[in-house]
Every structure is written in C-alpha cells, then in structure tokens.
C-alpha cells in the first residue's frame, strides 16, 4: 500500500466516523427533547426571564392543544430514526422545519437565549 493510498483511506475512515458520530449525537439530542415534551423531566424556563413575545408564542402553541405534542412526537421519531440509522433522509426532512422554527424563534422572539 502506498503512502497516498494509506492517507486517503485514513481520511475516508475519519470522515465516515465523523458522520456517524454527528448523526447519532443529533439523534440523541432530538430524541431527548422530544421525549421531554411528553414526560417533562427537564425543567422549563422561567417565563419571567423570557421575552414577552416568546412567552406569547409558546402560549399560543400550548393553547392549540396539539401543536406541542405534534412537535415533540416529530422530534422523538426523527431522533430515533437518526440514532438507529434508518430512513436518515426522511428524519432530516422531518427535522428541517423544526430547526428553522427554533432558529427563527431565537432570532426574532427570544434573542437573549
């Protein structure tokens, strides 16, 4: 095996492992937050420390009666799919609107945190 071939093989292996580690960590993050939506094992932020717009938006989602459960369910299912490595493109497509909404929430409604 030549030096160039060995270097290319190591880079390929490193990239492969980095992709798997990133996929699994992202899946664990979303599975945990999705599960928290149902079991409430992480403390909720204090509304008095949040911006009023963020509290109003969260209250509106809660008032629908189904939106927070739907978002938690999507996060949980997509997170599990990412962890087990099945239907990864579908899981990423399911999470894309969630990530955009999380980003825009923090940019426009809750810029402090």
Short mmCIF file of N, CA, C and O in Angstrom, two decimals:
data_model
loop_
_atom_site.label_atom_id
_atom_site.label_comp_id
_atom_site.label_asym_id
_atom_site.label_seq_id
_atom_site.Cartn_x
_atom_site.Cartn_y
_atom_site.Cartn_z
N UNK A 1 0.85 -1.17 0.00
CA UNK A 1 0.00 0.00 0.00
C UNK A 1 0.90 1.23 0.00
O UNK A 1 1.79 1.36 0.80
N UNK A 2 0.62 2.16 -0.87
CA UNK A 2 1.44 3.36 -0.94
C UNK A 2 1.01 4.35 0.12
O UNK A 2 -0.06 4.23 0.71
N UNK A 3 1.84 5.34 0.32
CA UNK A 3 1.55 6.36 1.33
C UNK A 3 0.31 7.15 0.97
O UNK A 3 -0.52 7.46 1.83
N UNK A 4 0.15 7.48 -0.31
CA UNK A 4 -1.02 8.25 -0.75
C UNK A 4 -2.30 7.46 -0.53
O UNK A 4 -3.32 8.00 -0.10
N UNK A 5 -2.26 6.17 -0.81
CA UNK A 5 -3.44 5.33 -0.63
C UNK A 5 -3.78 5.20 0.86
O UNK A 5 -4.95 5.26 1.24
N UNK A 6 -2.77 5.04 1.70
CA UNK A 6 -2.99 4.92 3.14
C UNK A 6 -3.58 6.21 3.71
O UNK A 6 -4.49 6.18 4.54
N UNK A 7 -3.08 7.36 3.26
CA UNK A 7 -3.60 8.64 3.73
C UNK A 7 -5.05 8.83 3.28
O UNK A 7 -5.89 9.27 4.07
N UNK A 8 -5.35 8.49 2.04
CA UNK A 8 -6.72 8.62 1.54
C UNK A 8 -7.66 7.69 2.30
O UNK A 8 -8.80 8.05 2.61
N UNK A 9 -7.20 6.49 2.63
CA UNK A 9 -8.03 5.54 3.38
C UNK A 9 -8.31 6.06 4.78
O UNK A 9 -9.43 5.97 5.28
N UNK A 10 -7.29 6.64 5.43
CA UNK A 10 -7.50 7.19 6.78
C UNK A 10 -8.47 8.36 6.76
O UNK A 10 -9.32 8.48 7.63
N UNK A 11 -8.35 9.25 5.76
CA UNK A 11 -9.26 10.38 5.67
C UNK A 11 -10.69 9.91 5.44
O UNK A 11 -11.63 10.45 6.00
N UNK A 12 -10.85 8.89 4.60
CA UNK A 12 -12.19 8.36 4.35
C UNK A 12 -12.77 7.76 5.63
O UNK A 12 -13.93 7.98 5.95
N UNK A 13 -11.98 7.02 6.36
CA UNK A 13 -12.46 6.41 7.60
C UNK A 13 -12.81 7.47 8.63
O UNK A 13 -13.82 7.35 9.33
N UNK A 14 -11.98 8.49 8.75
CA UNK A 14 -12.26 9.56 9.70
C UNK A 14 -13.55 10.28 9.34
O UNK A 14 -14.38 10.55 10.20
N UNK A 15 -13.74 10.57 8.07
CA UNK A 15 -14.98 11.23 7.63
C UNK A 15 -16.20 10.37 7.86
O UNK A 15 -17.27 10.85 8.22
N UNK A 16 -16.04 9.07 7.67
CA UNK A 16 -17.15 8.15 7.88
C UNK A 16 -17.55 8.13 9.36
O UNK A 16 -18.74 8.17 9.69
N UNK A 17 -16.58 8.04 10.24
CA UNK A 17 -16.88 8.03 11.67
C UNK A 17 -17.43 9.36 12.14
O UNK A 17 -18.31 9.41 13.00
N UNK A 18 -16.92 10.46 11.61
CA UNK A 18 -17.42 11.78 11.99
C UNK A 18 -18.89 11.93 11.61
O UNK A 18 -19.69 12.49 12.37
N UNK A 19 -19.26 11.40 10.46
CA UNK A 19 -20.65 11.47 10.03
C UNK A 19 -21.55 10.65 10.95
O UNK A 19 -22.63 11.10 11.35
N UNK A 20 -21.11 9.46 11.31
CA UNK A 20 -21.91 8.61 12.20
C UNK A 20 -22.04 9.24 13.58
O UNK A 20 -23.14 9.26 14.15
N UNK A 21 -20.95 9.76 14.11
CA UNK A 21 -20.99 10.39 15.44
C UNK A 21 -21.91 11.60 15.43
O UNK A 21 -22.74 11.78 16.33
N UNK A 22 -21.82 12.43 14.40
CA UNK A 22 -22.69 13.60 14.30
C UNK A 22 -24.15 13.19 14.18
O UNK A 22 -25.03 13.77 14.84
N UNK A 23 -24.44 12.18 13.38
CA UNK A 23 -25.81 11.70 13.21
C UNK A 23 -26.37 11.18 14.52
O UNK A 23 -27.50 11.50 14.91
N UNK A 24 -25.60 10.39 15.24
CA UNK A 24 -26.07 9.80 16.50
C UNK A 24 -26.26 10.88 17.57
O UNK A 24 -27.27 10.89 18.28
N UNK A 25 -25.32 11.81 17.68
CA UNK A 25 -25.46 12.88 18.68
C UNK A 25 -26.66 13.77 18.39
O UNK A 25 -27.40 14.15 19.31
N UNK A 26 -26.87 14.09 17.12
CA UNK A 26 -28.04 14.89 16.75
C UNK A 26 -29.32 14.12 17.04
O UNK A 26 -30.30 14.68 17.55
N UNK A 27 -29.32 12.82 16.74
CA UNK A 27 -30.48 12.00 17.04
C UNK A 27 -30.77 11.93 18.52
O UNK A 27 -31.93 12.01 18.94
N UNK A 28 -29.73 11.77 19.33
CA UNK A 28 -29.92 11.74 20.78
C UNK A 28 -30.47 13.06 21.30
O UNK A 28 -31.34 13.09 22.19
N UNK A 29 -29.97 14.17 20.76
CA UNK A 29 -30.46 15.49 21.18
C UNK A 29 -31.95 15.63 20.89
O UNK A 29 -32.74 16.01 21.77
N UNK A 30 -32.35 15.31 19.66
CA UNK A 30 -33.76 15.47 19.31
C UNK A 30 -34.65 14.43 19.97
O UNK A 30 -35.79 14.72 20.34
N UNK A 31 -34.16 13.21 20.16
CA UNK A 31 -34.95 12.20 20.86
C UNK A 31 -35.17 12.61 22.31
O UNK A 31 -36.27 12.44 22.85
N UNK A 32 -34.15 13.16 22.95
CA UNK A 32 -34.28 13.59 24.34
C UNK A 32 -35.25 14.75 24.47
O UNK A 32 -36.13 14.74 25.35
N UNK A 33 -35.13 15.75 23.60
CA UNK A 33 -36.05 16.88 23.70
C UNK A 33 -37.47 16.48 23.31
O UNK A 33 -38.44 17.00 23.87
N UNK A 34 -37.62 15.55 22.38
CA UNK A 34 -38.95 15.06 22.03
C UNK A 34 -39.58 14.30 23.17
O UNK A 34 -40.76 14.46 23.48
N UNK A 35 -38.79 13.47 23.83
CA UNK A 35 -39.28 12.72 24.98
C UNK A 35 -39.63 13.65 26.14
O UNK A 35 -40.59 13.42 26.87
N UNK A 36 -38.86 14.73 26.27
CA UNK A 36 -39.14 15.72 27.32
C UNK A 36 -40.51 16.38 27.10
O UNK A 36 -41.17 16.76 28.06
N UNK A 37 -40.92 16.51 25.86
CA UNK A 37 -42.23 17.09 25.57
C UNK A 37 -43.37 16.27 26.13
O UNK A 37 -44.45 16.80 26.40
N UNK A 38 -43.13 14.98 26.33
CA UNK A 38 -44.17 14.11 26.88
C UNK A 38 -44.00 13.84 28.37
O UNK A 38 -44.97 13.76 29.10
N UNK A 39 -42.75 13.69 28.82
CA UNK A 39 -42.51 13.29 30.20
C UNK A 39 -42.10 14.43 31.13
O UNK A 39 -42.10 14.26 32.35
N UNK A 40 -41.71 15.56 30.58
CA UNK A 40 -41.34 16.76 31.35
C UNK A 40 -40.29 16.48 32.42
O UNK A 40 -40.47 16.79 33.60
N UNK A 41 -39.17 15.87 32.05
CA UNK A 41 -38.12 15.56 33.01
C UNK A 41 -37.04 16.63 33.07
O UNK A 41 -36.19 16.59 33.95
N UNK A 42 -37.05 17.59 32.16
CA UNK A 42 -36.12 18.73 32.21
C UNK A 42 -36.90 19.95 32.68
O UNK A 42 -38.07 20.13 32.30
N UNK A 43 -36.28 20.81 33.49
CA UNK A 43 -37.03 21.98 33.98
C UNK A 43 -37.33 22.96 32.85
O UNK A 43 -36.50 23.20 31.97
N UNK A 44 -38.53 23.50 32.89
CA UNK A 44 -38.93 24.52 31.91
C UNK A 44 -38.33 25.86 32.30
O UNK A 44 -38.14 26.14 33.48
N UNK A 45 -38.04 26.70 31.32
CA UNK A 45 -37.50 28.03 31.66
C UNK A 45 -38.56 28.87 32.36
O UNK A 45 -39.76 28.72 32.14
N UNK A 46 -38.10 29.75 33.21
CA UNK A 46 -38.99 30.65 33.95
C UNK A 46 -39.54 31.70 32.99
O UNK A 46 -38.78 32.44 32.37
N UNK A 47 -40.86 31.78 32.83
CA UNK A 47 -41.43 32.75 31.88
C UNK A 47 -41.08 34.21 32.20
O UNK A 47 -41.06 35.05 31.31
N UNK A 48 -40.79 34.50 33.47
CA UNK A 48 -40.46 35.89 33.81
C UNK A 48 -39.10 36.29 33.26
O UNK A 48 -38.81 37.49 33.15
N UNK A 49 -38.26 35.34 32.91
CA UNK A 49 -36.95 35.66 32.35
C UNK A 49 -36.96 35.68 30.82
O UNK A 49 -35.96 36.01 30.21
N UNK A 50 -38.08 35.31 30.22
CA UNK A 50 -38.19 35.28 28.76
C UNK A 50 -38.81 36.56 28.23
O UNK A 50 -39.49 37.29 28.95
N UNK A 51 -38.57 36.82 26.95
CA UNK A 51 -39.19 37.97 26.29
C UNK A 51 -40.69 37.73 26.19
O UNK A 51 -41.14 36.59 26.00
N UNK A 52 -41.50 38.79 26.30
CA UNK A 52 -42.96 38.61 26.23
C UNK A 52 -43.44 37.98 24.92
O UNK A 52 -44.40 37.22 24.91
N UNK A 53 -42.75 38.30 23.82
CA UNK A 53 -43.14 37.72 22.52
C UNK A 53 -42.94 36.21 22.51
O UNK A 53 -43.75 35.46 21.97
N UNK A 54 -41.85 35.75 23.11
CA UNK A 54 -41.58 34.32 23.18
C UNK A 54 -42.59 33.60 24.06
O UNK A 54 -43.04 32.50 23.74
N UNK A 55 -42.97 34.23 25.16
CA UNK A 55 -43.97 33.64 26.05
C UNK A 55 -45.33 33.58 25.34
O UNK A 55 -46.04 32.57 25.43
N UNK A 56 -45.67 34.64 24.60
CA UNK A 56 -46.95 34.66 23.88
C UNK A 56 -46.98 33.58 22.81
O UNK A 56 -48.00 32.90 22.63
N UNK A 57 -45.88 33.41 22.09
CA UNK A 57 -45.81 32.38 21.04
C UNK A 57 -45.93 30.98 21.65
O UNK A 57 -46.69 30.14 21.16
N UNK A 58 -45.20 30.74 22.71
CA UNK A 58 -45.26 29.43 23.38
C UNK A 58 -46.66 29.18 23.94
O UNK A 58 -47.18 28.06 23.86
N UNK A 59 -47.27 30.22 24.47
CA UNK A 59 -48.64 30.09 24.98
C UNK A 59 -49.64 29.79 23.88
O UNK A 59 -50.57 29.01 24.07
N UNK A 60 -49.44 30.39 22.72
CA UNK A 60 -50.33 30.13 21.59
C UNK A 60 -50.18 28.68 21.11
O UNK A 60 -51.18 28.04 20.77
N UNK A 61 -48.95 28.19 21.07
CA UNK A 61 -48.75 26.78 20.68
C UNK A 61 -49.41 25.85 21.70
O UNK A 61 -50.03 24.84 21.32
N UNK A 62 -49.28 26.17 22.97
CA UNK A 62 -49.89 25.35 24.02
C UNK A 62 -51.41 25.40 23.93
O UNK A 62 -52.09 24.39 24.16
N UNK A 63 -51.95 26.57 23.59
CA UNK A 63 -53.40 26.75 23.55
C UNK A 63 -54.06 25.94 22.43
O UNK A 63 -55.25 25.63 22.52
N UNK A 64 -53.32 25.59 21.40
CA UNK A 64 -53.92 24.78 20.33
C UNK A 64 -54.33 23.41 20.83
O UNK A 64 -55.24 22.80 20.29
N UNK A 65 -53.64 22.90 21.84
CA UNK A 65 -53.98 21.61 22.39
C UNK A 65 -53.29 20.43 21.71
O UNK A 65 -53.37 19.31 22.21
N UNK A 66 -52.65 20.66 20.58
CA UNK A 66 -52.00 19.55 19.89
C UNK A 66 -50.62 19.89 19.32
O UNK A 66 -49.84 18.98 19.03
N UNK A 67 -50.33 21.16 19.14
CA UNK A 67 -49.11 21.54 18.42
C UNK A 67 -47.83 21.14 19.15
O UNK A 67 -46.88 20.65 18.53
N UNK A 68 -47.78 21.33 20.46
CA UNK A 68 -46.57 20.94 21.19
C UNK A 68 -46.39 19.43 21.21
O UNK A 68 -45.26 18.93 21.10
N UNK A 69 -47.48 18.68 21.30
CA UNK A 69 -47.38 17.23 21.26
C UNK A 69 -46.93 16.75 19.87
O UNK A 69 -46.13 15.82 19.76
N UNK A 70 -47.43 17.40 18.83
CA UNK A 70 -47.02 17.06 17.47
C UNK A 70 -45.54 17.34 17.27
O UNK A 70 -44.81 16.51 16.73
N UNK A 71 -45.09 18.50 17.71
CA UNK A 71 -43.68 18.85 17.56
C UNK A 71 -42.80 17.89 18.36
O UNK A 71 -41.75 17.44 17.87
N UNK A 72 -43.21 17.54 19.56
CA UNK A 72 -42.44 16.59 20.37
C UNK A 72 -42.42 15.21 19.73
O UNK A 72 -41.39 14.53 19.75
N UNK A 73 -43.54 14.79 19.19
CA UNK A 73 -43.60 13.49 18.52
C UNK A 73 -42.70 13.43 17.29
O UNK A 73 -42.01 12.43 17.06
N UNK A 74 -42.70 14.50 16.51
CA UNK A 74 -41.83 14.55 15.33
C UNK A 74 -40.37 14.51 15.76
O UNK A 74 -39.56 13.79 15.17
N UNK A 75 -40.02 15.26 16.77
CA UNK A 75 -38.64 15.25 17.25
C UNK A 75 -38.24 13.88 17.77
O UNK A 75 -37.13 13.40 17.50
N UNK A 76 -39.12 13.23 18.50
CA UNK A 76 -38.82 11.91 19.06
C UNK A 76 -38.64 10.88 17.95
O UNK A 76 -37.65 10.14 17.94
N UNK A 77 -39.56 10.83 17.00
CA UNK A 77 -39.48 9.84 15.92
C UNK A 77 -38.25 10.09 15.06
O UNK A 77 -37.50 9.16 14.74
N UNK A 78 -38.03 11.35 14.67
CA UNK A 78 -36.87 11.65 13.83
C UNK A 78 -35.56 11.39 14.58
O UNK A 78 -34.59 10.89 13.99
N UNK A 79 -35.52 11.70 15.86
CA UNK A 79 -34.32 11.43 16.65
C UNK A 79 -34.02 9.95 16.73
O UNK A 79 -32.86 9.52 16.59
N UNK A 80 -35.04 9.13 16.93
CA UNK A 80 -34.83 7.68 16.99
C UNK A 80 -34.37 7.17 15.63
O UNK A 80 -33.47 6.32 15.55
N UNK A 81 -34.96 7.67 14.55
CA UNK A 81 -34.52 7.25 13.21
C UNK A 81 -33.05 7.60 12.97
O UNK A 81 -32.31 6.83 12.36
N UNK A 82 -32.63 8.77 13.44
CA UNK A 82 -31.22 9.15 13.27
C UNK A 82 -30.31 8.25 14.10
O UNK A 82 -29.23 7.87 13.65
N UNK A 83 -30.71 7.93 15.31
CA UNK A 83 -29.87 7.10 16.17
C UNK A 83 -29.70 5.70 15.59
O UNK A 83 -28.59 5.16 15.57
N UNK A 84 -30.79 5.11 15.10
CA UNK A 84 -30.68 3.75 14.58
C UNK A 84 -30.16 3.72 13.15
O UNK A 84 -29.80 2.65 12.66
N UNK A 85 -30.13 4.88 12.49
CA UNK A 85 -29.55 4.95 11.15
C UNK A 85 -30.46 4.48 10.04
O UNK A 85 -30.00 4.14 8.95
N UNK A 86 -31.75 4.43 10.26
CA UNK A 86 -32.72 4.03 9.24
C UNK A 86 -33.49 5.26 8.78
O UNK A 86 -33.85 6.11 9.58
N UNK A 87 -33.76 5.34 7.50
CA UNK A 87 -34.53 6.43 6.92
C UNK A 87 -33.96 7.79 7.32
O UNK A 87 -34.70 8.73 7.67
N UNK A 88 -32.64 7.92 7.26
CA UNK A 88 -31.97 9.16 7.69
C UNK A 88 -32.42 10.35 6.85
O UNK A 88 -32.70 11.42 7.41
N UNK A 89 -32.52 10.24 5.51
CA UNK A 89 -33.02 11.41 4.76
C UNK A 89 -34.42 11.84 5.18
O UNK A 89 -34.71 13.03 5.25
N UNK A 90 -35.29 10.88 5.47
CA UNK A 90 -36.64 11.21 5.94
C UNK A 90 -36.58 11.93 7.28
O UNK A 90 -37.27 12.93 7.51
N UNK A 91 -35.74 11.42 8.19
CA UNK A 91 -35.61 12.04 9.51
C UNK A 91 -35.10 13.47 9.38
O UNK A 91 -35.60 14.38 10.06
N UNK A 92 -34.12 13.69 8.51
CA UNK A 92 -33.60 15.04 8.32
C UNK A 92 -34.64 15.95 7.69
O UNK A 92 -34.73 17.14 8.04
N UNK A 93 -35.44 15.42 6.78
CA UNK A 93 -36.50 16.22 6.17
C UNK A 93 -37.58 16.57 7.20
O UNK A 93 -38.17 17.65 7.15
N UNK A 94 -37.83 15.66 8.13
CA UNK A 94 -38.80 15.95 9.20
C UNK A 94 -38.27 17.01 10.15
O UNK A 94 -39.03 17.83 10.68
N UNK A 95 -36.96 17.01 10.40
CA UNK A 95 -36.37 17.94 11.35
C UNK A 95 -36.09 19.31 10.76
O UNK A 95 -35.94 20.28 11.50
N UNK A 96 -35.99 19.42 9.46
CA UNK A 96 -35.63 20.70 8.83
C UNK A 96 -36.58 21.84 9.23
O UNK A 96 -36.11 22.90 9.66
N UNK A 97 -37.91 21.68 9.14
CA UNK A 97 -38.77 22.78 9.57
C UNK A 97 -38.67 23.07 11.06
O UNK A 97 -38.82 24.21 11.49
N UNK A 98 -38.40 22.03 11.85
CA UNK A 98 -38.24 22.24 13.29
C UNK A 98 -37.02 23.10 13.58
O UNK A 98 -37.07 24.02 14.40
N UNK A 99 -35.92 22.80 12.90
CA UNK A 99 -34.68 23.55 13.12
C UNK A 99 -34.84 25.00 12.67
O UNK A 99 -34.39 25.93 13.35
N UNK A 100 -35.51 25.20 11.53
CA UNK A 100 -35.75 26.57 11.05
C UNK A 100 -36.61 27.33 12.05
O UNK A 100 -36.34 28.49 12.37
N UNK A 101 -37.64 26.69 12.58
CA UNK A 101 -38.51 27.35 13.56
C UNK A 101 -37.76 27.66 14.85
O UNK A 101 -37.93 28.75 15.43
N UNK A 102 -36.93 26.75 15.32
CA UNK A 102 -36.13 27.00 16.52
C UNK A 102 -35.20 28.18 16.29
O UNK A 102 -35.07 29.08 17.13
N UNK A 103 -34.55 28.20 15.14
CA UNK A 103 -33.62 29.29 14.81
C UNK A 103 -34.36 30.63 14.75
O UNK A 103 -33.93 31.62 15.35
N UNK A 104 -35.48 30.68 14.03
CA UNK A 104 -36.21 31.94 13.89
C UNK A 104 -36.83 32.38 15.21
O UNK A 104 -36.94 33.59 15.48
N UNK A 105 -37.26 31.45 16.05
CA UNK A 105 -37.76 31.79 17.37
C UNK A 105 -36.69 32.54 18.16
O UNK A 105 -36.97 33.56 18.79
N UNK A 106 -35.46 32.03 18.12
CA UNK A 106 -34.40 32.67 18.89
C UNK A 106 -33.90 33.95 18.24
O UNK A 106 -33.41 34.83 18.95
N UNK A 107 -34.03 34.09 16.95
CA UNK A 107 -33.60 35.32 16.30
C UNK A 107 -34.61 36.45 16.54
O UNK A 107 -34.24 37.56 16.89
N UNK A 108 -35.91 36.15 16.38
CA UNK A 108 -36.91 37.20 16.42
C UNK A 108 -37.67 37.33 17.74
O UNK A 108 -38.04 38.43 18.13
N UNK A 109 -37.94 36.23 18.42
CA UNK A 109 -38.78 36.30 19.60
C UNK A 109 -38.01 36.21 20.92
O UNK A 109 -38.47 36.74 21.93
N UNK A 110 -36.91 35.52 20.93
CA UNK A 110 -36.15 35.31 22.17
C UNK A 110 -34.65 35.45 21.88
O UNK A 110 -33.89 34.49 21.99
N UNK A 111 -34.20 36.66 21.51
CA UNK A 111 -32.81 36.81 21.11
C UNK A 111 -31.80 36.65 22.25
O UNK A 111 -30.63 36.37 22.02
N UNK A 112 -32.25 36.72 23.49
CA UNK A 112 -31.30 36.63 24.61
C UNK A 112 -30.86 35.19 24.87
O UNK A 112 -29.83 34.97 25.51
N UNK A 113 -31.64 34.21 24.44
CA UNK A 113 -31.25 32.87 24.82
C UNK A 113 -31.65 31.84 23.86
O UNK A 113 -31.36 30.70 23.99
#
